[in-house]
mmCIF file of C-alpha atoms and ligand atoms in Angstrom:
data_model
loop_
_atom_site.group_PDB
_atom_site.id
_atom_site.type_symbol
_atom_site.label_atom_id
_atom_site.label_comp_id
_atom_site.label_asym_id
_atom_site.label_seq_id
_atom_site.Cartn_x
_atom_site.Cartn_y
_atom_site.Cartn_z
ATOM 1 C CA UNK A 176 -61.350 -47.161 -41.835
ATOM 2 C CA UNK A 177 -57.739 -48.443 -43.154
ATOM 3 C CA UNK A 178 -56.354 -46.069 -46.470
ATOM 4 C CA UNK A 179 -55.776 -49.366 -48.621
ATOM 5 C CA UNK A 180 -53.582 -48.483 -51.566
ATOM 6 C CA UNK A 181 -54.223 -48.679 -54.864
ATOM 7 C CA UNK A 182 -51.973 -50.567 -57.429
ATOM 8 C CA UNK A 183 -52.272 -48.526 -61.247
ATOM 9 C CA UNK A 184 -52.514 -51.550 -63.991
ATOM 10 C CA UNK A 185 -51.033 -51.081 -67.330
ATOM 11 C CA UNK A 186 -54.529 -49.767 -69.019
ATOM 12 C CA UNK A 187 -54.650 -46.715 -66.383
ATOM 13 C CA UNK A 188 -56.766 -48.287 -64.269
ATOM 14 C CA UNK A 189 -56.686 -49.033 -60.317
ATOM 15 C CA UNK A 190 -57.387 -52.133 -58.520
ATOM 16 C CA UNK A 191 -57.503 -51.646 -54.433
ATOM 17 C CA UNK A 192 -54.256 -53.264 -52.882
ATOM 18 C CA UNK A 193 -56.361 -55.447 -50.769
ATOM 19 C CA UNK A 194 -59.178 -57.227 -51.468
ATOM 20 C CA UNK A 195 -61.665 -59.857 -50.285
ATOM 21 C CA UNK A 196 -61.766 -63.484 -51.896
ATOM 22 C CA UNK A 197 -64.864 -66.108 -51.380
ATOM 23 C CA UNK A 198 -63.365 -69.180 -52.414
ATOM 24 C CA UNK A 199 -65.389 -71.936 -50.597
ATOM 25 C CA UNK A 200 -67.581 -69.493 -49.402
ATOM 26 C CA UNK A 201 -71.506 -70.899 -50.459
ATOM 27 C CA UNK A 202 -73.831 -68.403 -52.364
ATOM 28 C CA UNK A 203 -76.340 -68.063 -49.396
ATOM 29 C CA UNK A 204 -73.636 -67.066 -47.350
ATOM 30 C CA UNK A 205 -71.424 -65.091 -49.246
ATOM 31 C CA UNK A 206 -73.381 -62.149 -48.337
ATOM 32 C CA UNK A 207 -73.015 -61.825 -45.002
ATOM 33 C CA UNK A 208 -69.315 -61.936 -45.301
ATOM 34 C CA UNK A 209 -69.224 -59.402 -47.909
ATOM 35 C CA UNK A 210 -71.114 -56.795 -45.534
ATOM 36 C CA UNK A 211 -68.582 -57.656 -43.100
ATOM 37 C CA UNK A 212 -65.990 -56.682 -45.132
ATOM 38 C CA UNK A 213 -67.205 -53.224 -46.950
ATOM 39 C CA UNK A 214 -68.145 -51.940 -43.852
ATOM 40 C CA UNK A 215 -64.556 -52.945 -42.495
ATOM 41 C CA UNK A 216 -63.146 -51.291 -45.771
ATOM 42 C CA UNK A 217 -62.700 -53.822 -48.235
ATOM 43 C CA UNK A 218 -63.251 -52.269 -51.753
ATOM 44 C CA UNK A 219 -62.564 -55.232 -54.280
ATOM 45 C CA UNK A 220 -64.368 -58.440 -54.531
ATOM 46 C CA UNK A 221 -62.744 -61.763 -55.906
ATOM 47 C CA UNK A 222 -65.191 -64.549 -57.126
ATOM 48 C CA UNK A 223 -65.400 -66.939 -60.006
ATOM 49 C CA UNK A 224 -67.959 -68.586 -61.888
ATOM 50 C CA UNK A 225 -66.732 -71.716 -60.485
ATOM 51 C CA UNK A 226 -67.266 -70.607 -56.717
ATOM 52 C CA UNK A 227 -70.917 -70.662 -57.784
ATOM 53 C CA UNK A 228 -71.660 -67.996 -55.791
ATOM 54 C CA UNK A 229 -71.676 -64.496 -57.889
ATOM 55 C CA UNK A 230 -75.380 -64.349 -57.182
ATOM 56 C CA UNK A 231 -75.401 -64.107 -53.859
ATOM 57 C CA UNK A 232 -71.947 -61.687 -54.415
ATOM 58 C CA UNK A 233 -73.819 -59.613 -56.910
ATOM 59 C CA UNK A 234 -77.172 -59.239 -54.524
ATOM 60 C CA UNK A 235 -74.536 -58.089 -51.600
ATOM 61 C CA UNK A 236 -73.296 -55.141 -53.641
ATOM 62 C CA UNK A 237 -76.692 -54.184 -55.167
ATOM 63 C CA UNK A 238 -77.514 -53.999 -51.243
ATOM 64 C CA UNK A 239 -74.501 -52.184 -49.651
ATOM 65 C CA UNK A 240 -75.492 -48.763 -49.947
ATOM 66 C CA UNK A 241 -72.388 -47.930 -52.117
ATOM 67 C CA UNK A 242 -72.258 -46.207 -55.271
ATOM 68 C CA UNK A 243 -71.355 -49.021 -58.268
ATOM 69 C CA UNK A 244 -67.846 -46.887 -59.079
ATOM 70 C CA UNK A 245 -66.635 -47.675 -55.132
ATOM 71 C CA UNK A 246 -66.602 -51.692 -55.268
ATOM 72 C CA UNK A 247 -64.086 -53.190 -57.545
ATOM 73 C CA UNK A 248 -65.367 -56.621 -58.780
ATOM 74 C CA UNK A 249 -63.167 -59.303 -60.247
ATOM 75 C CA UNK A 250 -64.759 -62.952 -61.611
ATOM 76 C CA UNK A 251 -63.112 -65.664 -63.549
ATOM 77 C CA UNK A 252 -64.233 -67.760 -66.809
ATOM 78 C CA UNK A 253 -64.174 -71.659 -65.838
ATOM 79 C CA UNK A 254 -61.797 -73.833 -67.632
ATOM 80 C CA UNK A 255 -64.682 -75.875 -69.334
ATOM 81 C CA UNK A 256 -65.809 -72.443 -71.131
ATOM 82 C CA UNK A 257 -63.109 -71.857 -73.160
ATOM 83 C CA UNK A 258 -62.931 -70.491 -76.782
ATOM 84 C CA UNK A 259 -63.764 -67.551 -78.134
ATOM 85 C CA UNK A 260 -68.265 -68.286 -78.107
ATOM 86 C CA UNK A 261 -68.409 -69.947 -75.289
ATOM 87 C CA UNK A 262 -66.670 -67.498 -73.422
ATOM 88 C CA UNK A 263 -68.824 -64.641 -74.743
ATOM 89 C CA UNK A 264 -71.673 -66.458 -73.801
ATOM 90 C CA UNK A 265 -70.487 -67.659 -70.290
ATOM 91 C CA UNK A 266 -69.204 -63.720 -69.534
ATOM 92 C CA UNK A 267 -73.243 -63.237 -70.319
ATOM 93 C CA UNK A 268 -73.911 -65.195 -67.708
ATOM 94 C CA UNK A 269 -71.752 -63.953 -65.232
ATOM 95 C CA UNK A 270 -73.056 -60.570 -65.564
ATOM 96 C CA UNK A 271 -76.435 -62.062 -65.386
ATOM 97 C CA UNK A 272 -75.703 -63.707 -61.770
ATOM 98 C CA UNK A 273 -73.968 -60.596 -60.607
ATOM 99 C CA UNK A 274 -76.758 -58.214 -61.541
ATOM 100 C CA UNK A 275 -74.314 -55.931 -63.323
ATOM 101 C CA UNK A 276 -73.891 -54.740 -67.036
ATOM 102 C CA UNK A 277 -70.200 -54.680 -66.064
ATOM 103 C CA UNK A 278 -66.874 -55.942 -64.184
ATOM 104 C CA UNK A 279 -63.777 -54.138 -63.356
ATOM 105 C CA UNK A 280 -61.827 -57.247 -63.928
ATOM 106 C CA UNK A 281 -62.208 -60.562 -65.842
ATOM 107 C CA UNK A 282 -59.808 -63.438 -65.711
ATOM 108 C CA UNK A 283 -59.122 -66.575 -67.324
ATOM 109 C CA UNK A 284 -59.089 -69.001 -64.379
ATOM 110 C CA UNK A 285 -56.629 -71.310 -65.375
ATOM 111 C CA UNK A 286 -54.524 -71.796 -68.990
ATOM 112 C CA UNK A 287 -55.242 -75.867 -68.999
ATOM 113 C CA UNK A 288 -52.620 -76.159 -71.507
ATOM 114 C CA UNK A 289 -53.954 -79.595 -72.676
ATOM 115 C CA UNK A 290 -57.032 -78.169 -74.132
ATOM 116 C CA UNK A 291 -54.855 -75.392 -75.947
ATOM 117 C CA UNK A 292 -57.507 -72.822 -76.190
ATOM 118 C CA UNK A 293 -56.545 -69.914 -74.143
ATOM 119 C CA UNK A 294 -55.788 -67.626 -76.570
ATOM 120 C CA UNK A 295 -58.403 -67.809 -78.638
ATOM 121 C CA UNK A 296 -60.247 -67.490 -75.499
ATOM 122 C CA UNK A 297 -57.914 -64.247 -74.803
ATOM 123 C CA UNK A 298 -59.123 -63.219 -78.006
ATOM 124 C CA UNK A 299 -62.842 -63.136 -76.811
ATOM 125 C CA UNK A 300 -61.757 -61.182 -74.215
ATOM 126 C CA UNK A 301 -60.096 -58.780 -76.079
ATOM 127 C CA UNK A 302 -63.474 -57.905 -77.518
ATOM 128 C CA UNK A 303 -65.058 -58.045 -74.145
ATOM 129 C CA UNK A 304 -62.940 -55.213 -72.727
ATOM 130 C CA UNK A 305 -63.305 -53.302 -76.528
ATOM 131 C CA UNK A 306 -67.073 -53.296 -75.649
ATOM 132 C CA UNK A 307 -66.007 -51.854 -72.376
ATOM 133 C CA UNK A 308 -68.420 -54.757 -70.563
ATOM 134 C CA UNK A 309 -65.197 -55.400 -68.244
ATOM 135 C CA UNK A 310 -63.123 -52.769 -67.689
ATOM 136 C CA UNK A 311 -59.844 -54.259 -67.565
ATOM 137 C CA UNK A 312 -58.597 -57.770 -68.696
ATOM 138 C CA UNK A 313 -56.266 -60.307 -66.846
ATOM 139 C CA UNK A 314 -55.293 -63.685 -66.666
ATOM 140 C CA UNK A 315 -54.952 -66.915 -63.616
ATOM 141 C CA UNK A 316 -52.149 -69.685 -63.068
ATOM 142 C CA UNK A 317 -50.677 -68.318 -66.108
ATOM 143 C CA UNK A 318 -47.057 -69.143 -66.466
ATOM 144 C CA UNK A 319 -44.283 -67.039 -68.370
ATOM 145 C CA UNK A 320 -44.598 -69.487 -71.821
ATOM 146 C CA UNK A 321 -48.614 -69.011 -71.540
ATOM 147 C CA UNK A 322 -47.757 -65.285 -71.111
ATOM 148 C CA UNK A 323 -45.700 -65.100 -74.305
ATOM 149 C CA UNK A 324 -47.770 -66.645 -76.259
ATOM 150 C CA UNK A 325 -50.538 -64.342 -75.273
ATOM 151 C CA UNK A 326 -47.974 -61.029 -76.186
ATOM 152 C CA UNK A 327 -46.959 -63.080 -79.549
ATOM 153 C CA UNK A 328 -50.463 -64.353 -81.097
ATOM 154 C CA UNK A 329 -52.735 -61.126 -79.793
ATOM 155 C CA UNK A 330 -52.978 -57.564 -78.754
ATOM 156 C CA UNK A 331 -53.800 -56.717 -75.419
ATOM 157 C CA UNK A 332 -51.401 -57.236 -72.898
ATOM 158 C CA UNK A 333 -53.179 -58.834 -69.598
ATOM 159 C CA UNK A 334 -53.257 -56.069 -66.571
ATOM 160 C CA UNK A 335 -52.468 -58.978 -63.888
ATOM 161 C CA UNK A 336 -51.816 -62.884 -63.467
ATOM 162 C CA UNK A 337 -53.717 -63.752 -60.487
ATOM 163 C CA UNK A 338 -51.024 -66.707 -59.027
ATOM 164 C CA UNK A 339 -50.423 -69.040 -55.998
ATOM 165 C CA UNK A 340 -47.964 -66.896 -53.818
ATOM 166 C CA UNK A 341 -46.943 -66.988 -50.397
ATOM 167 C CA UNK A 342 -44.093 -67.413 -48.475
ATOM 168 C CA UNK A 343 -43.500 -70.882 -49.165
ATOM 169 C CA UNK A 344 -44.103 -69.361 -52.701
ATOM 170 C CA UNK A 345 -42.591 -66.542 -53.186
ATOM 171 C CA UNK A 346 -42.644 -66.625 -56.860
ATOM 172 C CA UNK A 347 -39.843 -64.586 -57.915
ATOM 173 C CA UNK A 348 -38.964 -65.562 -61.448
ATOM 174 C CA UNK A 349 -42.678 -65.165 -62.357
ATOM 175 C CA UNK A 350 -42.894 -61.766 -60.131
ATOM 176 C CA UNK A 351 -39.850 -60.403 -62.089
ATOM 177 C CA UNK A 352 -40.858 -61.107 -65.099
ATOM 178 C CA UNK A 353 -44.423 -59.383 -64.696
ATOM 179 C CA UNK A 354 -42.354 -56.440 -63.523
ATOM 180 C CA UNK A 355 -40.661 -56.618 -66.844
ATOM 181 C CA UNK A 356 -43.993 -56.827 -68.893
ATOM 182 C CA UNK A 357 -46.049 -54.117 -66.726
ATOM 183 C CA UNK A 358 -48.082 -57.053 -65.313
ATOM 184 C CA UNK A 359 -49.425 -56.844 -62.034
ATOM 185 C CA UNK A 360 -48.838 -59.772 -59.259
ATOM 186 C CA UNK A 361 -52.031 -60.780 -57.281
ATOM 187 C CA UNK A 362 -51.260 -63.360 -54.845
ATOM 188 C CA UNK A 363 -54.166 -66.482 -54.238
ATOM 189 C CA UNK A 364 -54.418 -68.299 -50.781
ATOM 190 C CA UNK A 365 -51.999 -65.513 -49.431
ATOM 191 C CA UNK A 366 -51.455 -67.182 -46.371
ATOM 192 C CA UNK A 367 -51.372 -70.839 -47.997
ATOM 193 C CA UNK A 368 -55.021 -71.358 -47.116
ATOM 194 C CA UNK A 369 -54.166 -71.115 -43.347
ATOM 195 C CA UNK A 370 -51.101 -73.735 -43.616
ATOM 196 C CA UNK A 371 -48.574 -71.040 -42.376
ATOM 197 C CA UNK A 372 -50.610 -69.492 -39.453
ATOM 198 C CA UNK A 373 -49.108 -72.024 -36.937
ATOM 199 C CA UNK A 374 -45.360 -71.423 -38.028
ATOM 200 C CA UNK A 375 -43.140 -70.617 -35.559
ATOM 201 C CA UNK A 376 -40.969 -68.018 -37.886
ATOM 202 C CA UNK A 377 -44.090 -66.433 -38.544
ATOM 203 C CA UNK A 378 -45.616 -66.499 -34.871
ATOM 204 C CA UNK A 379 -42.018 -64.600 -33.743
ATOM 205 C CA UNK A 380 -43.004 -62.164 -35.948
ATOM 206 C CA UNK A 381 -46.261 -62.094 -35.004
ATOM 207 C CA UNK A 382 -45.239 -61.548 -31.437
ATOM 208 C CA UNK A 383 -42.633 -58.429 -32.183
ATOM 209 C CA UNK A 384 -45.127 -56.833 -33.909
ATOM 210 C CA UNK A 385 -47.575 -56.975 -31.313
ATOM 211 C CA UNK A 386 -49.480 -58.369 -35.002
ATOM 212 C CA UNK A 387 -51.260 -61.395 -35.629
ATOM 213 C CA UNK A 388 -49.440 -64.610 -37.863
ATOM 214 C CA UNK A 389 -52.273 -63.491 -40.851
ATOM 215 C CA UNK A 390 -51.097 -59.479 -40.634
ATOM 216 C CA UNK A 391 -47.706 -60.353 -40.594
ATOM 217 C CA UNK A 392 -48.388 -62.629 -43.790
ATOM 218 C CA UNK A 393 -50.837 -60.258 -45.736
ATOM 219 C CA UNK A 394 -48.185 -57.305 -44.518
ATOM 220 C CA UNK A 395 -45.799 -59.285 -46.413
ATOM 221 C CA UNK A 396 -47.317 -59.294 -49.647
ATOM 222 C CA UNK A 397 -47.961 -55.293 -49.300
ATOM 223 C CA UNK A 398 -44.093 -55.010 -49.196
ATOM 224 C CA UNK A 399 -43.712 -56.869 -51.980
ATOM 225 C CA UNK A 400 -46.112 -55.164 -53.981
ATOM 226 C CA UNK A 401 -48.644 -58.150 -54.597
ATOM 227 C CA UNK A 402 -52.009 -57.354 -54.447
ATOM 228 C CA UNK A 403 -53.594 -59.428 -52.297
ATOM 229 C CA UNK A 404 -57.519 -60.842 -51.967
ATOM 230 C CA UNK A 405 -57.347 -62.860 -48.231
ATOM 231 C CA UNK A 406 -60.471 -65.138 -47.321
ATOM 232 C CA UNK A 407 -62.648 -65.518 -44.555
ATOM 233 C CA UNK A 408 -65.667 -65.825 -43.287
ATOM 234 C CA UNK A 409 -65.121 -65.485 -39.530
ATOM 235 C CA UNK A 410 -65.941 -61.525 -38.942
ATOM 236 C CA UNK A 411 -63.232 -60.756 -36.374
ATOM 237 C CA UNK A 412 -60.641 -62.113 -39.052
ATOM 238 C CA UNK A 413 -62.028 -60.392 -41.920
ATOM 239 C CA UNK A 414 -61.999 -57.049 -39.830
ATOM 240 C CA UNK A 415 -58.394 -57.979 -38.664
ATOM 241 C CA UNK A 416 -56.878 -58.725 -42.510
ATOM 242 C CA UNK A 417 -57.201 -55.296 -43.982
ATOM 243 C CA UNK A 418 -55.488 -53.985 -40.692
ATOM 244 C CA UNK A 419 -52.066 -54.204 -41.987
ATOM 245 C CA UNK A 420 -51.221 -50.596 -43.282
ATOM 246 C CA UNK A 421 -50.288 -49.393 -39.751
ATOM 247 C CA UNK A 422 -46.741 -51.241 -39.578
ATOM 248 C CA UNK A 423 -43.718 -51.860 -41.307
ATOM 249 C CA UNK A 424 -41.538 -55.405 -41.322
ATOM 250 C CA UNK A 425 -37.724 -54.497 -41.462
ATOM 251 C CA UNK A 426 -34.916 -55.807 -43.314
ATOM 252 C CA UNK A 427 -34.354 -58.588 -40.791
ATOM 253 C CA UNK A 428 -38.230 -59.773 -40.686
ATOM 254 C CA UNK A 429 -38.201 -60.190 -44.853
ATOM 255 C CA UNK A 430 -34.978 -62.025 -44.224
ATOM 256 C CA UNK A 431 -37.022 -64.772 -41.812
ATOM 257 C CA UNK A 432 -39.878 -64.751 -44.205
ATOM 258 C CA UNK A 433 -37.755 -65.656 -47.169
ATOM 259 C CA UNK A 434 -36.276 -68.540 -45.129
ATOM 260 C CA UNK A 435 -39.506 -70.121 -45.664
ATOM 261 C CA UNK A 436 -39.295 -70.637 -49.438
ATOM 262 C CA UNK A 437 -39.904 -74.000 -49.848
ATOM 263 C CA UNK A 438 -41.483 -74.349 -52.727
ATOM 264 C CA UNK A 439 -44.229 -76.310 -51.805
ATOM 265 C CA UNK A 440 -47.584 -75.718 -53.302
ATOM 266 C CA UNK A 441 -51.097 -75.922 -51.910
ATOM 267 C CA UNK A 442 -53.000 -75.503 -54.966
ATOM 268 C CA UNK A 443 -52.525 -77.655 -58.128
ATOM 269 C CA UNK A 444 -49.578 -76.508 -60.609
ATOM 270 C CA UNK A 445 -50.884 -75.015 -63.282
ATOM 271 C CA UNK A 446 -48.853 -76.793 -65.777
ATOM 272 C CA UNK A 447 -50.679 -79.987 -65.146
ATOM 273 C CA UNK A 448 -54.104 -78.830 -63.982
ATOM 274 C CA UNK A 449 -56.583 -79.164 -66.770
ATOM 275 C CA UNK A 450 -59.916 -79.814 -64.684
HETATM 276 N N1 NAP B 257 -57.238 -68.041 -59.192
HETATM 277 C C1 NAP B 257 -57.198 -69.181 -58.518
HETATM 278 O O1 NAP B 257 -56.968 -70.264 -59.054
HETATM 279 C C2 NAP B 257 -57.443 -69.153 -57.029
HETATM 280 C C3 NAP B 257 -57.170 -70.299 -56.258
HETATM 281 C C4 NAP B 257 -57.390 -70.218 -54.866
HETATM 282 C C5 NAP B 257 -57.852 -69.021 -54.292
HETATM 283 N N2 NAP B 257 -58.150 -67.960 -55.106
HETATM 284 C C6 NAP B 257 -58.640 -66.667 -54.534
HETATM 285 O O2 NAP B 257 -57.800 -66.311 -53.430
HETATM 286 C C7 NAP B 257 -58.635 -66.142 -52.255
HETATM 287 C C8 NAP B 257 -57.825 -66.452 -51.006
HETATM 288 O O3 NAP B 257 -57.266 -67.740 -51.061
HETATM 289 P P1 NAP B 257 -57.797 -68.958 -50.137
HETATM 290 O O4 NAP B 257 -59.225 -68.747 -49.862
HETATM 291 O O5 NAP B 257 -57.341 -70.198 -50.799
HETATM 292 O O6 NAP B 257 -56.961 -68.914 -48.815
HETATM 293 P P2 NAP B 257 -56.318 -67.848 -47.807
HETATM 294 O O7 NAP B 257 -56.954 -66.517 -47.930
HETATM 295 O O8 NAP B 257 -54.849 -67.992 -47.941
HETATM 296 O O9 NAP B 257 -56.736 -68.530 -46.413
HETATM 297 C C9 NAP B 257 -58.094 -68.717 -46.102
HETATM 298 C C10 NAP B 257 -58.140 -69.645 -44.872
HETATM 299 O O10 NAP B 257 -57.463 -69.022 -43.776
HETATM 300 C C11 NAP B 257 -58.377 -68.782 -42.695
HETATM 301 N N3 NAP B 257 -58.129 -67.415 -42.183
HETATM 302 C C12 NAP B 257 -58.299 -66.246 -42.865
HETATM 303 N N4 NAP B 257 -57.929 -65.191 -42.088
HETATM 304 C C13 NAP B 257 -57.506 -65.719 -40.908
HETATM 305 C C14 NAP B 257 -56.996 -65.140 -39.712
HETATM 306 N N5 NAP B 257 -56.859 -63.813 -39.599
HETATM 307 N N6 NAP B 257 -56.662 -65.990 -38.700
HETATM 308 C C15 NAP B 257 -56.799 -67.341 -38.823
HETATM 309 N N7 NAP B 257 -57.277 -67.960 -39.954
HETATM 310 C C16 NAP B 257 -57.631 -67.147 -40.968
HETATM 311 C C17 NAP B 257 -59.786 -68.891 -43.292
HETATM 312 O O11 NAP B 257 -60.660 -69.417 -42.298
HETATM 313 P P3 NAP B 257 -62.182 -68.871 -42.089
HETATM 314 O O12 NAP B 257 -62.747 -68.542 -43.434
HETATM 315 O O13 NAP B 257 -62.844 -70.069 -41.470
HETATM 316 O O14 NAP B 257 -62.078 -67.702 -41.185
HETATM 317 C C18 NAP B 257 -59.556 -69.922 -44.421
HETATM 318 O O15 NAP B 257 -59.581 -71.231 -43.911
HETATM 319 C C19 NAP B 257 -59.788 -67.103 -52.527
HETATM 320 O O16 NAP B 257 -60.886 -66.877 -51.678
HETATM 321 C C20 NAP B 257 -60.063 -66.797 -53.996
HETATM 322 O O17 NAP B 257 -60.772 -65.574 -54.119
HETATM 323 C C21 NAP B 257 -57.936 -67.999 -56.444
HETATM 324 O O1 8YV B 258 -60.131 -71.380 -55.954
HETATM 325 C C1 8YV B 258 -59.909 -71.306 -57.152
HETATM 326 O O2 8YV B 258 -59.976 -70.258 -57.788
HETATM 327 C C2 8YV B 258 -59.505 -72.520 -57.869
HETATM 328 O O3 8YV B 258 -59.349 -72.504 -59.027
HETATM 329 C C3 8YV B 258 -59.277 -73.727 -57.058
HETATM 330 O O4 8YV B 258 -60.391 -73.968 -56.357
HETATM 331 C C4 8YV B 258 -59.037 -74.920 -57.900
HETATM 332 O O5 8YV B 258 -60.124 -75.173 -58.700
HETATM 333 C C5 8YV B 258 -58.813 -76.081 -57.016
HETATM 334 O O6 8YV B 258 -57.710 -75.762 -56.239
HETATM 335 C C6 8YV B 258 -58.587 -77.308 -57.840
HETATM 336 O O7 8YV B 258 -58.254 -78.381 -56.997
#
């Protein structure tokens, strides 16, 4: 069984280094996956109201055999439940779906600027994580004006801004600044959804490592000190993913991976994304 770090969040809390997302992953098959992966290791969980498929997530866990306190759950609020009631009552439901009376981690899945209700909606959550119904409190796609405004209008400081970032990614201005601000970096579509599985930089790597192109990728981010949520629902990949803590990429490998920092997005920017 891999010894996946944990990464300490500014309210004393842990979240596992490496986790397991189901992004396009349906809610009758979600749970197959999810066995795959706690009995490969995984420890942390990353779903959304919007992946419609927290039931199925939350009927995995209930079966798993593992004590509530050793699976670290994360889900998101949808964009079209913002403000502060409707995100009380659409946290309700969450919890509902999952079959828990709690979360480790809620995030705001998106800021949507346009609709200009995120902090109040930060403000809900605030009293969320007072009632201790999710343990810690974070944010999604946030960038470092939505962040300010957050540490300007409220209280609570978000643990970790969940963000597109891979190596034709890299996000350093936004990684800096989290640094800056005690805000932890979680990196989405980690290996850009598959894109950069079939480049060559990545294969050579792949090759000298004796590694495959997603180990080399997700071993990436553990340098860097994301933490990272891979998906998959192929068993042999899902098993292979969290076996990155066994090797180290030198000087010269981060080099060839930050030739690749293009960039180019395969997600929408968050900026413009309102949906
Ligand atoms: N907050 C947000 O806005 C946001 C946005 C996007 C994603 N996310 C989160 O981030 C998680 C990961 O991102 P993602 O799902 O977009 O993409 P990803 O993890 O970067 O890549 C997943 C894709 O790569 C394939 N894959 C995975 N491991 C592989 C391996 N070892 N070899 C070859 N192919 C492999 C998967 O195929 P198979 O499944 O067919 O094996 C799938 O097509 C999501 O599931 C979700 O939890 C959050
Ligand atoms: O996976 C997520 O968490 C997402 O938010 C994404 O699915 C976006 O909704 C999608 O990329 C919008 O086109």
């Amino acid at each position: 069984m891999p010894n996946v770090p944990g990464v300490t969040l500014n309210d004393g809390t842990t979240i596992p280094q490496l986790g397991f997302g189901v992004w396009q992953v349906p809610d009758d098959v979600v749970g197959a996956a999810i066995s795959t992966a706690l009995e490969a290791g995984y420890r942390s969980i990353d779903t959304a109201a919007a992946y419609r498929n927290e039931t199925g997530t939350g009927k995995a866990i209930a079966e798993s055999g593992l004590a509530r306190d050793e699976i670290y759950v994360t889900t998101k609020l949808w964009n079209t439940d913002q403000g502060y009631d409707s995100t009380l009552r659409a946290f309700d439901a969450s919890l509902e779906r999952l079959g828990l009376d709690q979360v480790d981690l809620y995030l705001i899945h998106w800021p949507t600027p346009s609709r200009d209700a995120y902090v109040d909606t930060w403000r809900a959550f605030e009293k969320i994580r007072a009632d201790g119904r999710a343990r810690s409190i974070g944010v999604s796609n946030f960038h470092v004006p939505h962040l300010r405004r957050l540490f300007q209008e409220t209280d609570v400081v978000p643990v970790l801004n969940q963000v597109e970032l891979h190596p034709n990614l890299p996000q350093a201005e936004l990684r800096a600044f989290h640094a800056e601000h005690r805000i932890a970096t979680e990196a989405w579509s980690p290996l850009a959804s598959g894109a950069l599985l079939s480049d060559a930089a990545v294969a050579g790597l792949a090759d000298k490592h004796g590694k495959s192109a997603a180990q080399v990728l997700l071993r990436w981010h553990v340098q860097l000190g994301n933490v990272v949520i891979p998906k998959s629902v192929t068993p042999e990949r899902i098993r292979a993913n969290i076996e990155v803590f066994d090797f180290e990429l030198d000087a010269d490998d981060l080099a060839v991976l930050a030739g690749l920092d293009t960039g180019q997005r395969v997600g929408p920017n968050p900026e413009q994304f309102n949906g």
